[in-house]
CSV table of C-alpha atoms in Angstrom, one decimal:
chain,number,residue,atom,x,y,z
A,850,MET,CA,-15.3,4.9,16.8
A,851,ASN,CA,-12.3,2.9,17.2
A,852,ASP,CA,-14.1,0.2,18.2
A,853,LEU,CA,-14.7,-2.6,14.9
A,854,GLY,CA,-15.9,-5.1,16.5
A,855,THR,CA,-14.7,-8.2,18.9
A,856,ASP,CA,-13.6,-10.7,16.1
A,857,LEU,CA,-10.1,-8.3,14.6
A,858,LEU,CA,-7.2,-10.0,15.8
A,859,LYS,CA,-4.8,-6.6,17.8
A,860,THR,CA,-1.2,-6.4,17.2
A,861,PRO,CA,0.7,-5.4,20.9
A,862,LEU,CA,0.7,-2.3,18.7
A,863,TYR,CA,-2.9,-1.2,19.0
A,864,ASP,CA,-3.3,0.5,22.3
A,865,LEU,CA,-0.5,2.7,21.2
A,866,HIS,CA,-2.2,3.1,17.5
A,867,VAL,CA,-5.0,4.0,19.7
A,868,GLU,CA,-3.1,6.3,21.4
A,869,ALA,CA,-1.8,8.1,18.8
A,870,GLY,CA,-4.9,8.6,17.1
A,871,GLY,CA,-4.5,6.4,14.6
A,872,LYS,CA,-7.3,5.3,12.7
A,873,MET,CA,-8.3,1.8,12.9
A,874,VAL,CA,-9.7,-0.4,10.4
A,875,PRO,CA,-9.8,-4.5,8.9
A,876,PHE,CA,-6.7,-5.5,7.4
A,877,ALA,CA,-6.4,-9.2,7.4
A,878,GLY,CA,-8.0,-10.1,10.6
A,879,TYR,CA,-6.7,-7.7,12.3
A,880,ALA,CA,-7.2,-4.0,13.4
A,881,MET,CA,-5.1,-1.4,12.0
A,882,PRO,CA,-3.7,2.0,11.5
A,883,VAL,CA,-4.7,3.3,8.1
A,884,GLN,CA,-3.8,6.6,9.2
A,885,TYR,CA,-2.6,9.1,12.6
A,886,PRO,CA,-3.7,12.4,12.6
A,887,LEU,CA,-0.9,13.5,10.4
A,888,GLY,CA,-2.5,11.8,7.3
A,889,ILE,CA,-1.5,9.6,4.0
A,890,MET,CA,0.3,12.6,2.6
A,891,LYS,CA,2.3,14.2,5.2
A,892,GLU,CA,2.7,10.3,6.4
A,893,HIS,CA,4.6,9.8,3.3
A,894,VAL,CA,6.5,12.5,2.4
A,895,PHE,CA,7.8,12.5,5.9
A,896,CYS,CA,9.2,9.1,5.4
A,897,ARG,CA,10.8,10.0,2.6
A,898,GLU,CA,12.6,12.7,4.0
A,899,SER,CA,13.2,11.6,7.9
A,900,ALA,CA,11.8,8.3,9.7
A,901,GLY,CA,9.3,6.5,9.8
A,902,LEU,CA,8.1,3.8,11.7
A,903,PHE,CA,5.1,1.5,10.6
A,904,ASP,CA,3.2,-1.5,13.4
A,905,VAL,CA,3.4,-4.9,10.4
A,906,SER,CA,3.2,-7.6,13.6
A,907,HIS,CA,0.3,-8.2,11.4
A,908,MET,CA,2.5,-10.2,9.0
A,909,GLY,CA,3.8,-13.5,9.5
A,910,GLN,CA,6.4,-14.3,11.0
A,911,CYS,CA,8.7,-18.2,11.6
A,912,THR,CA,10.4,-20.5,11.5
A,913,ILE,CA,11.4,-23.1,9.4
A,914,ARG,CA,13.8,-26.1,10.3
A,915,SER,CA,14.4,-29.1,8.4
A,916,THR,CA,13.0,-32.2,10.5
A,917,ASP,CA,16.4,-34.6,9.8
A,918,GLY,CA,18.9,-31.5,10.7
A,919,SER,CA,19.8,-30.9,6.6
A,920,ASP,CA,19.5,-27.4,5.4
A,921,PRO,CA,16.5,-26.5,5.7
A,922,ALA,CA,16.1,-23.9,2.6
A,923,ALA,CA,17.3,-26.9,0.2
A,924,VAL,CA,14.9,-28.4,1.3
A,925,ILE,CA,12.0,-25.2,0.8
A,926,GLU,CA,13.8,-24.6,-2.5
A,927,GLN,CA,11.4,-27.2,-4.6
A,928,LEU,CA,8.3,-23.9,-3.6
A,929,MET,CA,10.6,-20.9,-4.3
A,930,PRO,CA,13.0,-19.8,-7.7
A,931,GLY,CA,15.6,-18.2,-5.4
A,932,ALA,CA,19.6,-18.7,-4.3
A,933,LEU,CA,18.1,-20.4,-0.7
A,934,LYS,CA,21.3,-22.6,0.1
A,935,VAL,CA,23.2,-20.7,-1.2
A,936,LEU,CA,22.0,-18.1,1.0
A,937,LYS,CA,25.1,-17.7,5.1
A,938,PRO,CA,24.1,-16.6,8.3
A,939,GLY,CA,22.4,-12.3,7.9
A,940,LYS,CA,21.9,-12.8,4.1
A,941,MET,CA,18.6,-12.5,3.1
A,942,ARG,CA,16.6,-12.7,0.4
A,943,TYR,CA,13.4,-12.0,-1.5
A,944,THR,CA,11.8,-15.0,-3.1
A,945,LEU,CA,8.5,-16.6,-4.2
A,946,LEU,CA,5.5,-19.1,-3.1
A,947,LEU,CA,4.6,-21.1,-6.6
A,948,ASN,CA,2.2,-23.8,-7.2
A,949,ASP,CA,1.9,-26.0,-9.3
A,950,THR,CA,2.1,-24.5,-12.8
A,951,GLY,CA,4.8,-21.2,-11.6
A,952,GLY,CA,1.8,-19.0,-10.6
A,953,ILE,CA,3.1,-17.2,-7.2
A,954,GLU,CA,0.8,-17.7,-4.4
A,955,ASP,CA,2.7,-14.7,-2.5
A,956,ASP,CA,5.8,-13.2,-2.2
A,957,LEU,CA,8.4,-13.7,1.3
A,958,MET,CA,11.3,-12.7,2.4
A,959,VAL,CA,13.8,-15.8,3.7
A,960,THR,CA,16.4,-14.9,6.2
A,961,ARG,CA,19.7,-17.7,6.7
A,962,THR,CA,20.2,-16.6,11.1
A,963,PHE,CA,23.3,-18.0,12.9
A,964,GLU,CA,21.9,-21.2,14.4
A,965,PRO,CA,23.8,-24.2,14.0
A,966,ASP,CA,21.6,-26.1,11.9
A,967,GLY,CA,20.8,-23.1,8.6
A,968,MET,CA,17.3,-22.3,10.7
A,969,LEU,CA,15.5,-19.7,8.4
A,970,TYR,CA,13.5,-17.0,9.7
A,971,VAL,CA,10.8,-15.9,7.3
A,972,VAL,CA,8.5,-13.3,6.9
A,973,VAL,CA,5.1,-13.7,4.5
A,974,ASN,CA,2.3,-11.0,3.9
A,975,ALA,CA,0.0,-11.1,7.1
A,976,ALA,CA,-3.2,-12.1,4.5
A,977,PHE,CA,-2.2,-15.1,3.4
A,978,LYS,CA,0.1,-16.6,6.3
A,979,ASP,CA,-2.9,-19.4,6.8
A,980,LYS,CA,-2.6,-19.7,3.4
A,981,ASP,CA,0.9,-19.8,3.2
A,982,TYR,CA,1.7,-22.3,6.6
A,983,LYS,CA,-1.1,-24.5,4.8
A,984,ILE,CA,0.8,-25.1,2.0
A,985,LEU,CA,4.8,-25.6,3.1
A,986,GLU,CA,3.1,-27.8,5.5
A,987,GLU,CA,0.8,-30.1,2.8
A,988,LYS,CA,3.6,-30.6,0.6
A,989,LEU,CA,6.8,-29.9,3.4
A,990,GLY,CA,5.2,-31.7,6.5
A,991,ASP,CA,7.5,-34.5,6.6
A,992,ARG,CA,10.6,-32.3,6.0
A,993,ILE,CA,10.3,-29.2,7.6
A,994,ALA,CA,9.3,-28.0,10.9
A,995,LEU,CA,7.2,-25.3,11.2
A,996,GLU,CA,6.9,-22.7,14.0
A,997,PRO,CA,4.9,-19.2,13.7
A,998,LEU,CA,6.4,-16.5,15.9
A,999,GLU,CA,3.2,-15.8,17.2
A,1000,ASP,CA,4.8,-13.9,20.6
A,1001,ARG,CA,7.2,-11.8,18.7
A,1002,ALA,CA,6.1,-7.9,17.4
A,1003,LEU,CA,7.4,-6.8,13.7
A,1004,VAL,CA,8.0,-3.1,13.6
A,1005,ALA,CA,9.8,-1.3,10.5
A,1006,LEU,CA,12.1,1.9,10.5
A,1007,GLN,CA,12.0,3.5,7.1
A,1008,GLY,CA,13.2,6.5,5.3
A,1009,PRO,CA,16.9,8.8,5.5
A,1010,LYS,CA,17.5,9.3,8.9
A,1011,ALA,CA,16.7,5.3,9.8
A,1012,GLY,CA,20.2,5.0,10.1
A,1013,GLU,CA,20.9,7.0,12.6
A,1014,ILE,CA,18.4,6.6,14.5
A,1015,LEU,CA,18.8,2.7,15.4
A,1016,ALA,CA,22.8,3.4,15.5
A,1017,SER,CA,22.4,5.9,18.5
A,1018,LEU,CA,20.5,2.9,19.9
A,1019,ALA,CA,23.3,0.5,18.3
A,1020,PRO,CA,26.6,1.5,16.2
A,1021,GLU,CA,26.1,-2.4,15.4
A,1022,ALA,CA,23.1,-1.7,13.3
A,1023,SER,CA,24.9,0.6,10.1
A,1024,GLU,CA,27.3,-2.6,10.2
A,1025,LEU,CA,24.4,-3.8,8.1
A,1026,ASN,CA,23.5,-3.9,3.9
A,1027,PHE,CA,20.5,-3.6,3.0
A,1028,MET,CA,19.2,-7.3,2.6
A,1029,GLU,CA,21.5,-8.4,5.7
A,1030,ALA,CA,19.9,-9.2,9.1
A,1031,THR,CA,21.8,-9.7,12.4
A,1032,MET,CA,20.8,-10.1,16.5
A,1033,ILE,CA,21.1,-6.6,17.6
A,1034,THR,CA,21.1,-5.3,21.7
A,1035,LEU,CA,18.5,-2.8,21.7
A,1036,GLU,CA,17.5,-0.9,25.5
A,1037,GLY,CA,18.1,-4.1,26.7
A,1038,VAL,CA,16.3,-6.4,24.5
A,1039,VAL,CA,17.7,-8.9,22.4
A,1040,CYS,CA,16.2,-7.7,18.8
A,1041,TRP,CA,16.4,-9.3,15.3
A,1042,VAL,CA,17.0,-6.5,12.9
A,1043,SER,CA,17.6,-6.7,8.9
A,1044,ARG,CA,18.1,-3.7,6.9
A,1045,SER,CA,14.9,-4.6,4.5
A,1046,GLY,CA,11.6,-3.1,4.3
A,1047,TYR,CA,8.8,-1.8,2.1
A,1048,THR,CA,9.1,2.0,0.7
A,1049,GLY,CA,12.3,1.6,-1.4
A,1050,GLU,CA,14.5,4.0,1.1
A,1051,ASP,CA,17.1,3.1,3.2
A,1052,GLY,CA,16.1,1.3,6.7
A,1053,PHE,CA,15.5,-1.8,9.2
A,1054,GLU,CA,13.0,-4.1,9.9
A,1055,ILE,CA,13.3,-5.5,13.4
A,1056,SER,CA,10.9,-8.8,14.9
A,1057,ILE,CA,10.8,-7.5,19.1
A,1058,PRO,CA,9.2,-9.8,21.5
A,1059,ALA,CA,5.6,-8.5,21.7
A,1060,ASP,CA,6.1,-7.3,25.1
A,1061,GLU,CA,9.4,-5.2,24.9
A,1062,ALA,CA,7.2,-3.8,21.8
A,1063,PRO,CA,5.4,-0.6,22.9
A,1064,ASP,CA,8.2,0.5,24.9
A,1065,PHE,CA,10.5,0.0,22.3
A,1066,CYS,CA,8.4,1.5,20.0
A,1067,LYS,CA,7.6,5.1,22.4
A,1068,ARG,CA,11.5,5.0,22.6
A,1069,LEU,CA,11.6,5.4,18.8
A,1070,LEU,CA,9.4,8.2,18.8
A,1071,ALA,CA,10.8,10.2,21.6
A,1072,PHE,CA,13.1,10.7,18.7
A,1073,GLY,CA,13.1,14.0,17.1
A,1074,GLY,CA,12.6,13.5,13.3
A,1075,VAL,CA,10.6,9.6,13.5
A,1076,GLU,CA,6.8,9.6,13.6
A,1077,TRP,CA,3.8,6.3,13.2
A,1078,ILE,CA,2.8,5.6,9.3
A,1079,GLY,CA,-0.7,3.9,8.5
A,1080,LEU,CA,-1.8,1.3,6.0
A,1081,GLY,CA,-2.4,4.0,3.6
A,1082,ALA,CA,1.4,5.8,3.1
A,1083,ARG,CA,3.4,2.6,2.8
A,1084,ASP,CA,1.1,1.4,0.3
A,1085,SER,CA,1.6,4.5,-2.0
A,1086,LEU,CA,5.4,4.3,-0.1
A,1087,ARG,CA,5.7,0.7,-1.6
A,1088,LEU,CA,3.8,1.6,-5.0
A,1089,GLU,CA,6.5,4.6,-6.4
A,1090,ALA,CA,9.5,1.9,-5.4
A,1091,GLY,CA,7.4,-0.3,-7.6
A,1092,LEU,CA,7.0,-3.1,-4.9
A,1093,CYS,CA,4.0,-5.4,-5.9
A,1094,LEU,CA,2.1,-6.3,-3.4
A,1095,SER,CA,0.9,-9.2,-3.1
A,1096,GLY,CA,-2.9,-11.1,-4.0
A,1097,HIS,CA,-2.5,-7.2,-6.5
A,1098,ASP,CA,-0.3,-7.0,-9.1
A,1099,PHE,CA,0.8,-11.2,-9.1
A,1100,ASN,CA,-1.5,-14.2,-7.3
A,1101,GLY,CA,-1.8,-17.9,-7.9
A,1102,ASP,CA,-2.0,-17.4,-12.5
A,1103,ILE,CA,0.3,-14.7,-12.6
A,1104,SER,CA,3.9,-16.5,-13.7
A,1105,PRO,CA,7.0,-14.4,-12.3
A,1106,VAL,CA,7.7,-13.6,-15.4
A,1107,GLU,CA,4.8,-12.0,-16.3
A,1108,ALA,CA,4.7,-10.4,-13.0
A,1109,ASP,CA,8.5,-8.9,-14.3
A,1110,VAL,CA,9.9,-9.7,-10.8
A,1111,THR,CA,12.7,-12.2,-12.6
A,1112,PHE,CA,15.5,-11.0,-10.3
A,1113,ALA,CA,14.1,-12.9,-8.1
A,1114,LEU,CA,14.9,-16.6,-10.0
A,1115,GLY,CA,18.1,-17.6,-8.7
A,1116,LYS,CA,20.8,-17.9,-12.2
A,1117,LYS,CA,21.2,-21.6,-11.4
A,1118,ARG,CA,18.1,-22.5,-10.7
A,1119,ARG,CA,16.9,-20.9,-13.8
A,1120,GLU,CA,19.6,-23.8,-15.6
A,1121,SER,CA,18.4,-26.7,-13.7
A,1122,GLY,CA,14.4,-25.8,-13.1
A,1123,ASP,CA,14.8,-28.3,-9.3
A,1124,PHE,CA,11.4,-25.6,-8.7
A,1125,ILE,CA,8.1,-25.8,-8.9
A,1126,GLY,CA,6.4,-24.9,-11.7
A,1127,SER,CA,9.8,-24.0,-13.7
A,1128,LYS,CA,8.4,-26.1,-17.2
A,1129,ARG,CA,6.0,-22.8,-17.8
A,1130,ILE,CA,8.0,-19.9,-16.2
A,1131,LEU,CA,12.0,-21.1,-17.9
A,1132,ASN,CA,9.3,-21.3,-21.4
A,1133,GLU,CA,8.4,-17.7,-20.9
A,1134,LEU,CA,11.8,-16.1,-19.3
A,1135,ALA,CA,13.6,-18.1,-23.4
A,1136,GLY,CA,10.1,-17.1,-25.8
A,1137,GLY,CA,8.6,-14.1,-23.7
A,1138,PRO,CA,5.6,-14.2,-21.6
A,1139,SER,CA,2.7,-13.2,-24.2
A,1140,LYS,CA,1.5,-10.6,-21.0
A,1141,ILE,CA,3.6,-8.2,-18.1
A,1142,ARG,CA,3.6,-5.8,-15.3
A,1143,VAL,CA,4.4,-2.8,-16.6
A,1144,GLY,CA,4.4,1.0,-14.5
A,1145,ILE,CA,1.9,3.3,-15.6
A,1146,LYS,CA,2.1,7.1,-15.6
A,1147,PRO,CA,-1.4,8.6,-16.1
A,1148,ILE,CA,-0.7,12.1,-18.1
A,1149,GLY,CA,-3.7,14.0,-16.1
A,1150,ARG,CA,-4.4,14.5,-12.8
A,1151,THR,CA,-7.4,11.7,-11.9
A,1152,PRO,CA,-5.6,8.8,-10.0
A,1153,ALA,CA,-6.7,4.9,-12.0
A,1154,ARG,CA,-7.8,3.1,-9.0
A,1155,GLU,CA,-7.0,-1.3,-9.3
A,1156,GLY,CA,-9.3,-2.2,-11.2
A,1157,THR,CA,-9.1,0.3,-14.0
A,1158,VAL,CA,-9.2,-1.2,-17.7
A,1159,ILE,CA,-6.2,0.1,-19.4
A,1160,ALA,CA,-7.0,0.1,-23.4
A,1161,ASP,CA,-4.7,0.7,-26.6
A,1162,ARG,CA,-4.9,4.3,-28.3
A,1163,ASN,CA,-7.8,3.2,-30.5
A,1164,GLY,CA,-9.7,2.4,-27.1
A,1165,LYS,CA,-9.7,-1.6,-27.5
A,1166,GLU,CA,-9.2,-3.1,-23.7
A,1167,ILE,CA,-5.7,-4.5,-22.6
A,1168,GLY,CA,-5.5,-4.9,-19.6
A,1169,LEU,CA,-6.1,-3.9,-16.1
A,1170,VAL,CA,-4.5,-1.4,-13.8
A,1171,THR,CA,-3.8,-4.0,-10.3
A,1172,SER,CA,-2.5,-0.9,-7.5
A,1173,GLY,CA,-2.4,2.9,-8.2
A,1174,GLY,CA,-3.4,6.3,-6.7
A,1175,PHE,CA,-1.3,9.5,-6.1
A,1176,GLY,CA,2.5,9.5,-5.2
A,1177,PRO,CA,2.6,12.0,-2.8
A,1178,THR,CA,6.3,12.8,-3.5
A,1179,VAL,CA,5.9,12.0,-6.9
A,1180,GLY,CA,3.5,14.4,-7.5
A,1181,GLY,CA,0.6,12.7,-9.3
A,1182,PRO,CA,-0.8,9.8,-10.0
A,1183,VAL,CA,0.8,6.5,-10.7
A,1184,ALA,CA,0.0,2.8,-11.6
A,1185,MET,CA,0.6,-0.1,-12.5
A,1186,GLY,CA,-0.9,-3.2,-14.5
A,1187,PHE,CA,-1.0,-5.6,-17.2
A,1188,VAL,CA,-1.0,-4.7,-20.3
A,1189,PRO,CA,0.4,-7.4,-24.4
A,1190,THR,CA,4.1,-7.4,-23.9
A,1191,ILE,CA,3.7,-6.0,-27.2
A,1192,PHE,CA,2.4,-3.2,-24.9
A,1193,ALA,CA,5.7,-3.2,-22.5
A,1194,GLU,CA,7.5,-0.4,-23.7
A,1195,LYS,CA,8.6,2.0,-22.1
A,1196,ASP,CA,6.6,5.7,-22.8
A,1197,THR,CA,3.9,3.4,-24.8
A,1198,GLU,CA,0.7,5.8,-25.1
A,1199,ILE,CA,-2.2,4.1,-23.7
A,1200,GLN,CA,-5.3,4.9,-21.9
A,1201,LEU,CA,-6.9,3.9,-18.5
A,1202,ILE,CA,-10.9,4.2,-19.3
A,1203,ILE,CA,-12.1,5.9,-15.4
A,1204,ARG,CA,-15.2,6.7,-15.0
A,1205,GLY,CA,-15.9,5.7,-19.0
A,1206,LYS,CA,-14.2,7.9,-19.7
A,1207,ALA,CA,-10.2,7.4,-22.3
A,1208,HIS,CA,-7.5,9.2,-19.8
A,1209,PRO,CA,-4.4,9.4,-22.1
A,1210,ALA,CA,-1.4,7.3,-20.1
A,1211,LYS,CA,1.6,6.2,-20.3
A,1212,VAL,CA,4.3,2.7,-19.5
A,1213,ALA,CA,7.3,3.7,-17.6
A,1214,ALA,CA,9.7,2.5,-15.8
A,1215,THR,CA,9.5,1.2,-12.1
A,1216,PRO,CA,10.1,2.5,-9.5
A,1217,PHE,CA,8.5,6.3,-10.3
A,1218,VAL,CA,11.4,7.4,-7.3
A,1219,LYS,CA,14.6,6.3,-6.5
A,1220,GLN,CA,15.5,3.2,-4.1
A,1221,ASN,CA,17.4,4.4,-1.4
A,1222,TYR,CA,18.7,1.0,-0.1
A,1223,LYS,CA,22.7,1.0,2.0
A,1224,ARG,CA,24.2,-1.8,-1.0
A,1225,LYS,CA,27.8,-2.8,0.4
A,1226,SER,CA,29.9,-0.7,-0.9
A,1227,ALA,CA,31.4,-1.5,-4.3
A,1228,SER,CA,35.1,-1.6,-2.9
B,1313,MET,CA,-28.9,29.9,4.0
B,1314,MET,CA,-26.7,27.2,4.3
B,1315,LYS,CA,-28.5,24.1,3.8
B,1316,TYR,CA,-26.8,20.3,4.1
B,1317,SER,CA,-27.1,16.7,3.0
B,1318,GLU,CA,-26.7,13.3,3.9
B,1319,ASP,CA,-24.6,12.7,2.0
B,1320,HIS,CA,-22.6,15.2,3.0
B,1321,GLU,CA,-22.4,18.2,1.3
B,1322,TRP,CA,-23.3,22.0,1.5
B,1323,ILE,CA,-25.8,24.3,0.2
B,1324,LEU,CA,-25.5,27.5,-0.2
B,1325,VAL,CA,-28.5,29.2,-1.5
B,1326,GLU,CA,-28.7,32.7,-2.9
B,1327,GLY,CA,-31.5,33.7,-4.6
B,1328,ASN,CA,-31.8,30.9,-8.0
B,1329,THR,CA,-28.9,29.8,-7.5
B,1330,ALA,CA,-27.4,27.0,-5.5
B,1331,THR,CA,-23.3,27.1,-4.2
B,1332,VAL,CA,-22.4,23.0,-3.2
B,1333,GLY,CA,-19.3,21.6,-1.7
B,1334,ILE,CA,-18.5,19.0,1.2
B,1335,THR,CA,-18.6,19.9,4.3
B,1336,ASP,CA,-15.5,19.8,7.1
B,1337,TYR,CA,-16.3,16.4,8.1
B,1338,ALA,CA,-16.8,14.8,4.7
B,1339,GLN,CA,-12.9,16.7,3.7
B,1340,LYS,CA,-11.1,14.9,7.3
B,1341,ALA,CA,-13.2,11.4,6.7
B,1342,LEU,CA,-12.1,11.7,3.3
B,1343,GLY,CA,-8.4,12.6,3.5
B,1344,ASP,CA,-6.1,14.0,1.7
B,1345,VAL,CA,-7.5,15.6,-1.8
B,1346,VAL,CA,-5.9,14.9,-4.9
B,1347,PHE,CA,-8.6,15.6,-7.4
B,1348,VAL,CA,-11.4,16.8,-8.0
B,1349,GLU,CA,-12.9,15.6,-11.4
B,1350,VAL,CA,-16.4,18.4,-11.5
B,1351,PRO,CA,-20.0,18.3,-13.6
B,1352,GLU,CA,-19.7,21.0,-17.4
B,1353,VAL,CA,-21.3,24.2,-17.3
B,1354,GLY,CA,-24.3,24.2,-18.7
B,1355,ALA,CA,-25.3,19.8,-18.0
B,1356,ALA,CA,-28.8,19.5,-16.2
B,1357,TYR,CA,-29.0,17.2,-12.7
B,1358,ALA,CA,-31.5,16.1,-11.2
B,1359,LYS,CA,-31.3,15.4,-7.3
B,1360,GLY,CA,-30.0,12.4,-6.8
B,1361,ASP,CA,-28.1,12.3,-9.3
B,1362,GLU,CA,-23.8,11.1,-9.8
B,1363,VAL,CA,-22.8,15.4,-10.5
B,1364,ALA,CA,-18.8,14.5,-9.5
B,1365,VAL,CA,-16.6,12.8,-8.1
B,1366,VAL,CA,-13.7,13.8,-5.3
B,1367,GLU,CA,-10.3,12.0,-4.9
B,1368,SER,CA,-8.1,11.2,-2.2
B,1369,VAL,CA,-5.3,9.8,-1.8
B,1370,LYS,CA,-7.7,7.1,-0.3
B,1371,ALA,CA,-10.2,6.6,-2.7
B,1372,ALA,CA,-13.0,8.1,-4.7
B,1373,SER,CA,-16.0,9.4,-3.4
B,1374,GLU,CA,-19.2,10.0,-5.3
B,1375,VAL,CA,-21.2,13.1,-4.9
B,1376,TYR,CA,-24.2,13.9,-5.2
B,1377,ALA,CA,-26.3,16.4,-6.8
B,1378,PRO,CA,-28.7,17.1,-4.1
B,1379,ILE,CA,-30.6,19.4,-6.2
B,1380,THR,CA,-31.9,19.4,-9.3
B,1381,GLY,CA,-30.7,22.2,-11.5
B,1382,ASP,CA,-28.4,23.3,-14.6
B,1383,ILE,CA,-24.5,23.7,-13.9
B,1384,ILE,CA,-23.7,27.3,-14.3
B,1385,MET,CA,-19.8,27.5,-12.7
B,1386,VAL,CA,-17.3,24.8,-11.2
B,1387,ASN,CA,-14.8,25.9,-9.4
B,1388,GLU,CA,-11.9,25.4,-12.1
B,1389,ALA,CA,-9.3,26.5,-8.4
B,1390,LEU,CA,-9.7,22.7,-7.9
B,1391,GLU,CA,-8.2,21.7,-11.0
B,1392,GLY,CA,-4.7,23.0,-9.8
B,1393,ALA,CA,-5.7,23.0,-6.2
B,1394,PRO,CA,-7.6,20.0,-4.9
B,1395,ASP,CA,-6.0,20.4,-1.7
B,1396,LEU,CA,-8.4,23.1,-1.2
B,1397,VAL,CA,-11.7,21.2,-0.1
B,1398,ASN,CA,-9.4,20.8,2.8
B,1399,THR,CA,-8.2,23.3,3.7
B,1400,ALA,CA,-11.1,25.3,2.9
B,1401,PRO,CA,-14.5,23.5,2.7
B,1402,THR,CA,-17.0,25.6,2.4
B,1403,SER,CA,-15.3,28.9,1.1
B,1404,ASP,CA,-12.1,28.6,-1.8
B,1405,GLY,CA,-13.7,24.9,-2.1
B,1406,TYR,CA,-16.2,24.3,-3.3
B,1407,PHE,CA,-17.3,22.1,-5.9
B,1408,PHE,CA,-20.6,24.0,-8.9
B,1409,LYS,CA,-22.7,26.4,-8.4
B,1410,MET,CA,-26.3,25.4,-10.2
B,1411,THR,CA,-29.9,26.8,-10.6
B,1412,ILE,CA,-32.2,25.9,-8.4
B,1413,ALA,CA,-34.8,23.7,-10.6
B,1414,ASP,CA,-37.3,23.3,-8.0
B,1415,ALA,CA,-37.3,25.2,-4.4
B,1416,SER,CA,-39.3,22.4,-3.1
B,1417,GLU,CA,-36.6,20.3,-2.7
B,1418,LEU,CA,-34.8,22.8,-0.6
B,1419,GLU,CA,-37.2,21.8,2.0
B,1420,GLU,CA,-35.6,18.3,1.8
B,1421,LEU,CA,-32.8,19.7,3.2
B,1422,LEU,CA,-31.0,20.2,6.6
B,1423,ASP,CA,-30.3,23.3,8.3
B,1424,GLU,CA,-27.2,23.3,10.7
B,1425,ASP,CA,-28.8,22.3,13.0
B,1426,GLY,CA,-29.9,19.1,12.0
B,1427,TYR,CA,-26.7,17.7,10.0
B,1428,LEU,CA,-24.6,19.1,13.6
B,1429,ALA,CA,-27.1,16.5,15.0
B,1430,PHE,CA,-26.7,13.8,11.3
B,1431,ILE,CA,-22.7,13.5,12.0
B,1432,ALA,CA,-23.2,13.2,15.8
B,1433,GLY,CA,-25.2,10.0,15.8
B,1434,LEU,CA,-22.8,8.4,12.8
B,1435,GLU,CA,-19.8,8.9,15.6
């Protein structure tokens, strides 16, 4: 049943997934585990209570240098609105790859490495890595050298026990704060480790040479309190955490203001407007967008999936759900979608049209569950 | 008498009443069930009509009327405990009971051996 054909790519951890009973499905051109025998619900809860191990090797890892030895961040800032030039070695930032009209082609993580030339380590979404690399090549190709890291796996260890588990392999892991990264030798293997993730929990993302990845994961799984988590629970975890899924909660037509990810717009960058599509984005920042992404809490038990029509109290269609499902930690359905800005206030009563029937819902604050990041202490 | 459909429903026939639910194979394939939309008592369905919806964490799946008849009872317990579909698919996790309008339709359903052979062919 796990034979999905020969067209699909396999991550370096494919055999481990099959061994663990992972149900393999096609995702972004890869055969990926959607769930393991534990099931999505239990995997989700396990990650929130202990530590979940995710194979995210399908994501696009690459390095970016400038061709003339100058700061590569200064070059890519043309296409991204985040404060990247100011990134010090070991610091990472969530940013957006924009198009000419200020729409979001993809979201990505940019980290400054410790290389003397200021080399950046970049991770983009699996589904868009080819597109993203092409955009960067076409628009900046003469000024940057982008090198995909094809020989590396990427795994995430997420959850309240992730810190103590990784620290038992390498004490320096505990020195990392949220959105910091460094080189750490884990089990004799040099890894690029960041304190980041896509679950709302504390945790790490670990870039490791492909041939070392299976043994490293086996070692992690040998700890009590670590389980494989599949794509199904990865989606419900990020949805509860209020995190966007690129291509669903935004796309090339949606601006950062509409997607309500303005935290990704650097303060000084807003003033200078020195990035692609800034005219629309700055206009929307000043005058407010006509529609905006909001959290949605259905009142009943019926999950509202992506594509569900959102209506006002009178039944008039006002928008669409872009992500939705059941939140195991919330214990009920949760969703996100776009509504006209006048409907965006918390607790605004709306309706969700599911299979022809109107179900009451309210606009809700996100995240739906508290984020548990390990931030630098305020002292 | 227990019958099965190729849509992975089981149909327990007792006199002129059929109790309908989804099979263990189906609940395993769906994964954790979080919501079941059951039909209304008194509603009439023809064989093949969409009669209920089962939502798992993954997706929504339609349940089709395995035979023609009227709904005489629905499983109210599923509202508070949809996971009964996972834990007791062929007993407490039933969806509804319906009348059997045309007994000849039962002949078109599979018996247990037939259903087991059918799912073996899907593996």
